[in-house]
CSV table of C-alpha atoms in Angstrom, one decimal:
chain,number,residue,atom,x,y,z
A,1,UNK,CA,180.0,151.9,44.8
A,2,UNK,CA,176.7,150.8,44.2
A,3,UNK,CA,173.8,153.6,45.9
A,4,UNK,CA,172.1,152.2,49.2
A,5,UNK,CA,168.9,150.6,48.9
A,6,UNK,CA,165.7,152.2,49.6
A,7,UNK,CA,164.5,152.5,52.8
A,8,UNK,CA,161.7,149.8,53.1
A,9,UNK,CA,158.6,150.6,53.6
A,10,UNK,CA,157.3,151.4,57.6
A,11,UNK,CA,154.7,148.9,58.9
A,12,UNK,CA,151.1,149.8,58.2
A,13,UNK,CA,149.8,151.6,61.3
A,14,UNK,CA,147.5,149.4,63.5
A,15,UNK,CA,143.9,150.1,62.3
A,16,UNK,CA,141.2,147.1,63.5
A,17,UNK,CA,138.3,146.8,61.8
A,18,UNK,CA,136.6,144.4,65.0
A,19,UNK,CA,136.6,144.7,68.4
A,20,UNK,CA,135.1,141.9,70.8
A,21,UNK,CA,135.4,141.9,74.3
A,22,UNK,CA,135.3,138.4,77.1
A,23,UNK,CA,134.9,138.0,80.4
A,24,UNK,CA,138.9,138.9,80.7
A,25,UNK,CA,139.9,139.0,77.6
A,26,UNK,CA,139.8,140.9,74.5
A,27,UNK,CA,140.4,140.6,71.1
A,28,UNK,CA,140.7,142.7,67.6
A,29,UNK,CA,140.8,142.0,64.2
A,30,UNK,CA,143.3,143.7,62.3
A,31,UNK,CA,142.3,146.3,58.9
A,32,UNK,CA,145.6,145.3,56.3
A,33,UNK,CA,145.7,141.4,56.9
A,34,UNK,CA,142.7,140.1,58.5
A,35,UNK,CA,145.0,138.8,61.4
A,36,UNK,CA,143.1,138.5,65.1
A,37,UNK,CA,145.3,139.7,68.5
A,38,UNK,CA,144.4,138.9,72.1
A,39,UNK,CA,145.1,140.3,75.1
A,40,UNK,CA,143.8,140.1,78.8
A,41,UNK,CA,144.8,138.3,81.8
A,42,UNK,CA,144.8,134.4,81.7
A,43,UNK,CA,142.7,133.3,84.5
A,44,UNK,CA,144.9,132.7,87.3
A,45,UNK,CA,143.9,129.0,88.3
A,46,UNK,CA,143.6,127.8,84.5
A,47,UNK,CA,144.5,129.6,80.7
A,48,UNK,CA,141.5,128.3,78.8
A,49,UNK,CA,144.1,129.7,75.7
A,50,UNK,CA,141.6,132.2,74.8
A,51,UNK,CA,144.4,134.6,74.5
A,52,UNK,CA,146.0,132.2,71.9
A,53,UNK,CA,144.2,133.3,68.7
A,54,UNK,CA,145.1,130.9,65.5
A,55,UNK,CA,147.2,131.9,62.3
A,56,UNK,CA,144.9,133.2,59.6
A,57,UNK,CA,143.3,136.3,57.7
A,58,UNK,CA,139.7,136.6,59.2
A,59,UNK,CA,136.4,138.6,58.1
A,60,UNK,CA,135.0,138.5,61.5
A,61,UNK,CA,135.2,137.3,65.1
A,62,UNK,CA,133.0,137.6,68.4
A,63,UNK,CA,134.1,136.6,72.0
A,64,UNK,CA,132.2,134.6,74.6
A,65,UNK,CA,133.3,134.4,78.1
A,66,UNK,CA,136.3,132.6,78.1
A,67,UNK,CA,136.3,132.1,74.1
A,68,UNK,CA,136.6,133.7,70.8
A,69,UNK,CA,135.2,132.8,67.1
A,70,UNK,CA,136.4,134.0,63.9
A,71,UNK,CA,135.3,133.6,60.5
A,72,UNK,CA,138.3,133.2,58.0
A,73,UNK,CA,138.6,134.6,54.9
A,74,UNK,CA,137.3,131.8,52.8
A,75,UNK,CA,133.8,131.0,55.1
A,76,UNK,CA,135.6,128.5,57.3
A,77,UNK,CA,134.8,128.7,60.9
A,78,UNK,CA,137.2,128.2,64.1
A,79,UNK,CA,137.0,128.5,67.7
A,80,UNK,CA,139.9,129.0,70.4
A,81,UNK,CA,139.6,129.0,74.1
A,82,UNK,CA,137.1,127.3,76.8
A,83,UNK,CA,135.2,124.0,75.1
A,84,UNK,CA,133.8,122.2,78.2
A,85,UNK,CA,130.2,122.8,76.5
A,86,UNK,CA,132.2,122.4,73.0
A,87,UNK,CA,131.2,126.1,72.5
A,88,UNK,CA,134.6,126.2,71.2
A,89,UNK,CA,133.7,123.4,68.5
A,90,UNK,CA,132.0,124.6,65.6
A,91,UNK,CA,129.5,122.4,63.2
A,92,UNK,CA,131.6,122.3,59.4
A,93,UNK,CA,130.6,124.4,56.8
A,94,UNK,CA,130.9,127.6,55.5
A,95,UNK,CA,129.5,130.8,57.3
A,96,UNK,CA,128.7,134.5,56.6
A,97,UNK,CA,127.9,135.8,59.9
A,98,UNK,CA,128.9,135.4,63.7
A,99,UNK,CA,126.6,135.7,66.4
A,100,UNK,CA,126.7,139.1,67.8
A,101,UNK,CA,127.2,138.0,71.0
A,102,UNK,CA,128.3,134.6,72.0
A,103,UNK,CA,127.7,133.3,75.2
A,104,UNK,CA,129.4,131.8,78.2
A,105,UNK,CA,128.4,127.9,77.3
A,106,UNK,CA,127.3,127.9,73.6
A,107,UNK,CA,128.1,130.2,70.2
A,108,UNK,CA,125.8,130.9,67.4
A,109,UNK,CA,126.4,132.0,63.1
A,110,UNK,CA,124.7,132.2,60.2
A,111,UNK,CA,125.7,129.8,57.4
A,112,UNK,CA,126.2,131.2,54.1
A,113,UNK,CA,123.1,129.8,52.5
A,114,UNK,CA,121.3,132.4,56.0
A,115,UNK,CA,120.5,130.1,58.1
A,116,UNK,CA,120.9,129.9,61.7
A,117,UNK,CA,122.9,127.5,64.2
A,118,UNK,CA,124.0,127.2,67.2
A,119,UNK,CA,126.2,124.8,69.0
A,120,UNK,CA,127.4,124.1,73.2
A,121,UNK,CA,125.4,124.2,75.6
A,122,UNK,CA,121.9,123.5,75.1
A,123,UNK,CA,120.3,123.1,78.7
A,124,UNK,CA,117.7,124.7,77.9
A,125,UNK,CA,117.1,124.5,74.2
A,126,UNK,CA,119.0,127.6,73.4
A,127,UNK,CA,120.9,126.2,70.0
A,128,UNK,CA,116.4,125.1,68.7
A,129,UNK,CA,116.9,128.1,66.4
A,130,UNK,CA,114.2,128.3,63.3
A,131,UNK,CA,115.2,126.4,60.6
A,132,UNK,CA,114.8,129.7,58.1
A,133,UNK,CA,116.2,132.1,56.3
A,134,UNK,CA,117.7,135.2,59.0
A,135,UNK,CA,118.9,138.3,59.2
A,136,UNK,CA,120.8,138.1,62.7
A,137,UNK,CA,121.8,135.7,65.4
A,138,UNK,CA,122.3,136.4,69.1
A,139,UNK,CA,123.7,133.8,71.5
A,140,UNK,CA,122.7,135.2,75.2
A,141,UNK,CA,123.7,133.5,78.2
A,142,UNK,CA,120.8,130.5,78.2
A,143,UNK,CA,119.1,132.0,75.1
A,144,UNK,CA,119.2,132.4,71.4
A,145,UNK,CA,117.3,135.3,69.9
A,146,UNK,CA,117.2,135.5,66.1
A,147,UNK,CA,115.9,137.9,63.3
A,148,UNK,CA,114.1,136.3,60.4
A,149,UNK,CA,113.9,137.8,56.6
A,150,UNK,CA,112.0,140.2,57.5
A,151,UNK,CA,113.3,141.5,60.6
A,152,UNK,CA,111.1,139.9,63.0
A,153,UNK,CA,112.4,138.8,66.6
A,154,UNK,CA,112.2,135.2,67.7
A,155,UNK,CA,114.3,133.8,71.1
A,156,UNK,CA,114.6,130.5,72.1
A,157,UNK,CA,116.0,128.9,75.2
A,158,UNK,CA,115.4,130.5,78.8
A,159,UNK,CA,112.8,132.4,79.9
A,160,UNK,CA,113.0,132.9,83.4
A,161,UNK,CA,113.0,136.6,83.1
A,162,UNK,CA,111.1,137.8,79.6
A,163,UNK,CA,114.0,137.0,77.8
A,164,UNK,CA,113.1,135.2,75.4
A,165,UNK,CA,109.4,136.4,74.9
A,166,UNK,CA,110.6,139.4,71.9
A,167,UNK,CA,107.9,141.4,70.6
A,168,UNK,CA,106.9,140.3,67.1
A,169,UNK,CA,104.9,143.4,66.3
A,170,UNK,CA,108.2,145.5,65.0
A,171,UNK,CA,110.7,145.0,62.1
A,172,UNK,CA,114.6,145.3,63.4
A,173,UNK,CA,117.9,145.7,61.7
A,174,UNK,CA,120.3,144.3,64.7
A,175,UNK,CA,119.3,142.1,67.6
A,176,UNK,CA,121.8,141.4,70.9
A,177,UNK,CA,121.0,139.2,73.5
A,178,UNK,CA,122.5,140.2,76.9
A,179,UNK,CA,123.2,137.7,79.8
């Protein structure tokens, strides 16, 4: 008789390259295929389907509130979860970056040619980002704060508490805007 075949080979171990973390949810992007899992608790009075992450290999992904974006392998961008704002319903084109936060109402990236843009909500003028070259995006909860070329901080959108009035004096690498 012919010899057994080989044992196949055990699944790679679960290493994520990405972690980003919702209001309830949370999601990871796995290391060997690019593939994005969810977990959390589905809000009890309504699943937004933020849990629900799409088929694909992705490069990157950030969560907002009752959302998730991911970049897929490729520059395409695609959103899953809560879209009364459309937060969940990105502009077309191909993207490098994702904000590195994204907010309750309205999500941010950085298109591959470094420009900035947002999309949701825009109450108070959060997605007005400069129309140049950046570093960074950061999507806060009613504000958009940026880093141009050169690593200088602008924010637009509400300003109720200082949020939005970043010193210009200093050069940064990263940028997050909190709620």
């Amino acid at each position: 008789p012919a010899p057994p075949p080989p044992p196949s080979a055990p699944p790679p171990p679960m290493y994520w390259s990405a972690v980003t973390v919702g209001h309830y949810h949370a999601c990871a992007l796995r290391a060997f295929d690019g593939k994005v899992e969810c977990w959390g608790q589905p809000l009890t009075m309504d699943n937004y389907g933020q849990l629900n992450a799409p088929e694909g290999a992705f490069e990157a992904i950030a969560a907002g509130a009752y959302h998730t974006c991911g970049i897929l392998v490729g520059g395409n961008l695609i959103c899953w979860g809560r879209d009364d704002y459309n937060q969940s319903s990105p502009p077309p084109g191909k993207f490098k970056a994702l904000s590195t936060n994204i907010a309750l109402h309205h999500s941010c990236a950085l298109r591959e040619d470094d420009t900035g843009v947002c999309w949701g909500s825009n109450t108070y003028d959060q997605q007005l980002v400069p129309a140049y070259e950046m570093l960074a995006i950061s999507a806060g909860s009613e504000h958009t704060c940026v880093l141009n070329a050169t690593g200088r901080a602008q924010c637009v959108g509400r300003n109720s508490d200082g949020q939005s009035d970043a010193p210009n004096d200093t050069a940064y690498s990263h940028i997050s805007s909190g709620h």
